[in-house]
Amino acid sequence: MSGQVTGAGLLNAVQQLGVALLGSLFLHAATPGDPTPAAAALTGARNAFCAAAALVLATAVTTAMMLPRRRPSPPSPDQPLVPDATAR
């Protein structure tokens, strides 16, 4: 039971960290130098979205690399290990 609780806590912490980082990126990119507040919000949202997309892509690549490779199944006991050269 404690493994499930630890996993849930870790997931919650990582989600909160991700939201905090993307929010900080959004607010940092929305500079007051933009001509209108809408342009500032659009710049911040675009940068935060690109960062989130990059994180999703990095997660997908990492997950694909961690998947187990398929191994060929072992031969059945009644199947010969070496094919018979005389059989055609």
mmCIF file with all atom_site columns, C-alpha atoms in Angstrom:
data_model
loop_
_atom_site.group_PDB
_atom_site.id
_atom_site.type_symbol
_atom_site.label_atom_id
_atom_site.label_alt_id
_atom_site.label_comp_id
_atom_site.label_asym_id
_atom_site.label_entity_id
_atom_site.label_seq_id
_atom_site.pdbx_PDB_ins_code
_atom_site.Cartn_x
_atom_site.Cartn_y
_atom_site.Cartn_z
_atom_site.occupancy
_atom_site.B_iso_or_equiv
_atom_site.pdbx_formal_charge
_atom_site.auth_seq_id
_atom_site.auth_comp_id
_atom_site.auth_asym_id
_atom_site.auth_atom_id
_atom_site.pdbx_PDB_model_num
ATOM 1  C CA . MET A 1 1  ? 0.000  0.000   0.000   1.00 0.00 ? 1  MET A CA 1
ATOM 2  C CA . SER A 1 2  ? 2.813  2.447   0.781   1.00 0.00 ? 2  SER A CA 1
ATOM 3  C CA . GLY A 1 3  ? 4.196  2.086   -2.775  1.00 0.00 ? 3  GLY A CA 1
ATOM 4  C CA . GLN A 1 4  ? 0.903  3.319   -4.195  1.00 0.00 ? 4  GLN A CA 1
ATOM 5  C CA . VAL A 1 5  ? 0.826  6.240   -1.785  1.00 0.00 ? 5  VAL A CA 1
ATOM 6  C CA . THR A 1 6  ? 4.408  7.197   -2.639  1.00 0.00 ? 6  THR A CA 1
ATOM 7  C CA . GLY A 1 7  ? 3.680  6.983   -6.368  1.00 0.00 ? 7  GLY A CA 1
ATOM 8  C CA . ALA A 1 8  ? 0.578  9.146   -6.029  1.00 0.00 ? 8  ALA A CA 1
ATOM 9  C CA . GLY A 1 9  ? 2.498  11.730  -4.032  1.00 0.00 ? 9  GLY A CA 1
ATOM 10 C CA . LEU A 1 10 ? 5.300  11.814  -6.585  1.00 0.00 ? 10 LEU A CA 1
ATOM 11 C CA . LEU A 1 11 ? 2.843  12.217  -9.448  1.00 0.00 ? 11 LEU A CA 1
ATOM 12 C CA . ASN A 1 12 ? 1.102  15.064  -7.628  1.00 0.00 ? 12 ASN A CA 1
ATOM 13 C CA . ALA A 1 13 ? 4.406  16.828  -6.916  1.00 0.00 ? 13 ALA A CA 1
ATOM 14 C CA . VAL A 1 14 ? 5.594  16.499  -10.523 1.00 0.00 ? 14 VAL A CA 1
ATOM 15 C CA . GLN A 1 15 ? 2.280  17.840  -11.859 1.00 0.00 ? 15 GLN A CA 1
ATOM 16 C CA . GLN A 1 16 ? 2.449  20.846  -9.545  1.00 0.00 ? 16 GLN A CA 1
ATOM 17 C CA . LEU A 1 17 ? 6.057  21.482  -10.524 1.00 0.00 ? 17 LEU A CA 1
ATOM 18 C CA . GLY A 1 18 ? 5.144  21.355  -14.210 1.00 0.00 ? 18 GLY A CA 1
ATOM 19 C CA . VAL A 1 19 ? 2.296  23.818  -13.761 1.00 0.00 ? 19 VAL A CA 1
ATOM 20 C CA . ALA A 1 20 ? 4.548  26.142  -11.777 1.00 0.00 ? 20 ALA A CA 1
ATOM 21 C CA . LEU A 1 21 ? 7.303  26.032  -14.404 1.00 0.00 ? 21 LEU A CA 1
ATOM 22 C CA . LEU A 1 22 ? 4.934  26.615  -17.317 1.00 0.00 ? 22 LEU A CA 1
ATOM 23 C CA . GLY A 1 23 ? 3.208  29.427  -15.421 1.00 0.00 ? 23 GLY A CA 1
ATOM 24 C CA . SER A 1 24 ? 6.556  31.066  -14.719 1.00 0.00 ? 24 SER A CA 1
ATOM 25 C CA . LEU A 1 25 ? 7.514  30.754  -18.368 1.00 0.00 ? 25 LEU A CA 1
ATOM 26 C CA . PHE A 1 26 ? 4.197  32.274  -19.398 1.00 0.00 ? 26 PHE A CA 1
ATOM 27 C CA . LEU A 1 27 ? 4.572  35.241  -17.046 1.00 0.00 ? 27 LEU A CA 1
ATOM 28 C CA . HIS A 1 28 ? 8.231  35.784  -17.925 1.00 0.00 ? 28 HIS A CA 1
ATOM 29 C CA . ALA A 1 29 ? 7.556  35.740  -21.689 1.00 0.00 ? 29 ALA A CA 1
ATOM 30 C CA . ALA A 1 30 ? 4.591  38.110  -21.371 1.00 0.00 ? 30 ALA A CA 1
ATOM 31 C CA . THR A 1 31 ? 6.786  41.178  -21.127 1.00 0.00 ? 31 THR A CA 1
ATOM 32 C CA . PRO A 1 32 ? 5.413  44.678  -20.658 1.00 0.00 ? 32 PRO A CA 1
ATOM 33 C CA . GLY A 1 33 ? 7.190  45.714  -23.882 1.00 0.00 ? 33 GLY A CA 1
ATOM 34 C CA . ASP A 1 34 ? 4.439  44.164  -26.013 1.00 0.00 ? 34 ASP A CA 1
ATOM 35 C CA . PRO A 1 35 ? 2.095  46.733  -27.581 1.00 0.00 ? 35 PRO A CA 1
ATOM 36 C CA . THR A 1 36 ? -1.079 45.299  -26.027 1.00 0.00 ? 36 THR A CA 1
ATOM 37 C CA . PRO A 1 37 ? -1.884 42.974  -23.137 1.00 0.00 ? 37 PRO A CA 1
ATOM 38 C CA . ALA A 1 38 ? -3.360 40.521  -25.650 1.00 0.00 ? 38 ALA A CA 1
ATOM 39 C CA . ALA A 1 39 ? -0.064 40.356  -27.556 1.00 0.00 ? 39 ALA A CA 1
ATOM 40 C CA . ALA A 1 40 ? 1.819  39.815  -24.296 1.00 0.00 ? 40 ALA A CA 1
ATOM 41 C CA . ALA A 1 41 ? -0.555 36.996  -23.311 1.00 0.00 ? 41 ALA A CA 1
ATOM 42 C CA . LEU A 1 42 ? -0.253 35.415  -26.756 1.00 0.00 ? 42 LEU A CA 1
ATOM 43 C CA . THR A 1 43 ? 3.550  35.485  -26.586 1.00 0.00 ? 43 THR A CA 1
ATOM 44 C CA . GLY A 1 44 ? 3.532  33.923  -23.134 1.00 0.00 ? 44 GLY A CA 1
ATOM 45 C CA . ALA A 1 45 ? 1.000  31.262  -24.095 1.00 0.00 ? 45 ALA A CA 1
ATOM 46 C CA . ARG A 1 46 ? 2.918  30.352  -27.253 1.00 0.00 ? 46 ARG A CA 1
ATOM 47 C CA . ASN A 1 47 ? 6.193  29.942  -25.340 1.00 0.00 ? 47 ASN A CA 1
ATOM 48 C CA . ALA A 1 48 ? 4.547  27.905  -22.574 1.00 0.00 ? 48 ALA A CA 1
ATOM 49 C CA . PHE A 1 49 ? 2.801  25.692  -25.142 1.00 0.00 ? 49 PHE A CA 1
ATOM 50 C CA . CYS A 1 50 ? 6.069  25.062  -27.024 1.00 0.00 ? 50 CYS A CA 1
ATOM 51 C CA . ALA A 1 51 ? 7.812  24.149  -23.770 1.00 0.00 ? 51 ALA A CA 1
ATOM 52 C CA . ALA A 1 52 ? 4.974  21.776  -22.836 1.00 0.00 ? 52 ALA A CA 1
ATOM 53 C CA . ALA A 1 53 ? 5.094  20.146  -26.291 1.00 0.00 ? 53 ALA A CA 1
ATOM 54 C CA . ALA A 1 54 ? 8.857  19.661  -25.964 1.00 0.00 ? 54 ALA A CA 1
ATOM 55 C CA . LEU A 1 55 ? 8.384  18.034  -22.548 1.00 0.00 ? 55 LEU A CA 1
ATOM 56 C CA . VAL A 1 56 ? 5.710  15.687  -23.921 1.00 0.00 ? 56 VAL A CA 1
ATOM 57 C CA . LEU A 1 57 ? 7.990  14.721  -26.813 1.00 0.00 ? 57 LEU A CA 1
ATOM 58 C CA . ALA A 1 58 ? 10.929 14.109  -24.468 1.00 0.00 ? 58 ALA A CA 1
ATOM 59 C CA . THR A 1 59 ? 8.688  11.978  -22.247 1.00 0.00 ? 59 THR A CA 1
ATOM 60 C CA . ALA A 1 60 ? 7.473  9.921   -25.233 1.00 0.00 ? 60 ALA A CA 1
ATOM 61 C CA . VAL A 1 61 ? 11.031 9.288   -26.437 1.00 0.00 ? 61 VAL A CA 1
ATOM 62 C CA . THR A 1 62 ? 12.184 8.309   -22.948 1.00 0.00 ? 62 THR A CA 1
ATOM 63 C CA . THR A 1 63 ? 9.216  5.973   -22.528 1.00 0.00 ? 63 THR A CA 1
ATOM 64 C CA . ALA A 1 64 ? 9.852  4.330   -25.900 1.00 0.00 ? 64 ALA A CA 1
ATOM 65 C CA . MET A 1 65 ? 13.479 3.726   -24.932 1.00 0.00 ? 65 MET A CA 1
ATOM 66 C CA . MET A 1 66 ? 12.427 2.068   -21.660 1.00 0.00 ? 66 MET A CA 1
ATOM 67 C CA . LEU A 1 67 ? 10.019 -0.417  -23.268 1.00 0.00 ? 67 LEU A CA 1
ATOM 68 C CA . PRO A 1 68 ? 11.337 -3.976  -23.283 1.00 0.00 ? 68 PRO A CA 1
ATOM 69 C CA . ARG A 1 69 ? 12.532 -5.314  -26.600 1.00 0.00 ? 69 ARG A CA 1
ATOM 70 C CA . ARG A 1 70 ? 10.742 -8.338  -28.022 1.00 0.00 ? 70 ARG A CA 1
ATOM 71 C CA . ARG A 1 71 ? 12.705 -11.530 -27.802 1.00 0.00 ? 71 ARG A CA 1
ATOM 72 C CA . PRO A 1 72 ? 12.050 -14.455 -30.122 1.00 0.00 ? 72 PRO A CA 1
ATOM 73 C CA . SER A 1 73 ? 10.057 -17.181 -28.436 1.00 0.00 ? 73 SER A CA 1
ATOM 74 C CA . PRO A 1 74 ? 11.987 -20.328 -27.592 1.00 0.00 ? 74 PRO A CA 1
ATOM 75 C CA . PRO A 1 75 ? 11.378 -23.319 -29.856 1.00 0.00 ? 75 PRO A CA 1
ATOM 76 C CA . SER A 1 76 ? 8.853  -25.869 -28.716 1.00 0.00 ? 76 SER A CA 1
ATOM 77 C CA . PRO A 1 77 ? 10.234 -29.177 -27.371 1.00 0.00 ? 77 PRO A CA 1
ATOM 78 C CA . ASP A 1 78 ? 9.068  -31.157 -30.414 1.00 0.00 ? 78 ASP A CA 1
ATOM 79 C CA . GLN A 1 79 ? 10.616 -28.697 -32.905 1.00 0.00 ? 79 GLN A CA 1
ATOM 80 C CA . PRO A 1 80 ? 14.242 -29.468 -33.871 1.00 0.00 ? 80 PRO A CA 1
ATOM 81 C CA . LEU A 1 81 ? 16.838 -26.792 -33.135 1.00 0.00 ? 81 LEU A CA 1
ATOM 82 C CA . VAL A 1 82 ? 18.566 -27.326 -36.489 1.00 0.00 ? 82 VAL A CA 1
ATOM 83 C CA . PRO A 1 83 ? 16.401 -27.675 -39.598 1.00 0.00 ? 83 PRO A CA 1
ATOM 84 C CA . ASP A 1 84 ? 16.630 -31.036 -41.370 1.00 0.00 ? 84 ASP A CA 1
ATOM 85 C CA . ALA A 1 85 ? 18.543 -30.588 -44.645 1.00 0.00 ? 85 ALA A CA 1
ATOM 86 C CA . THR A 1 86 ? 16.919 -33.669 -46.226 1.00 0.00 ? 86 THR A CA 1
ATOM 87 C CA . ALA A 1 87 ? 13.335 -32.526 -45.655 1.00 0.00 ? 87 ALA A CA 1
ATOM 88 C CA . ARG A 1 88 ? 11.852 -30.519 -48.523 1.00 0.00 ? 88 ARG A CA 1
#
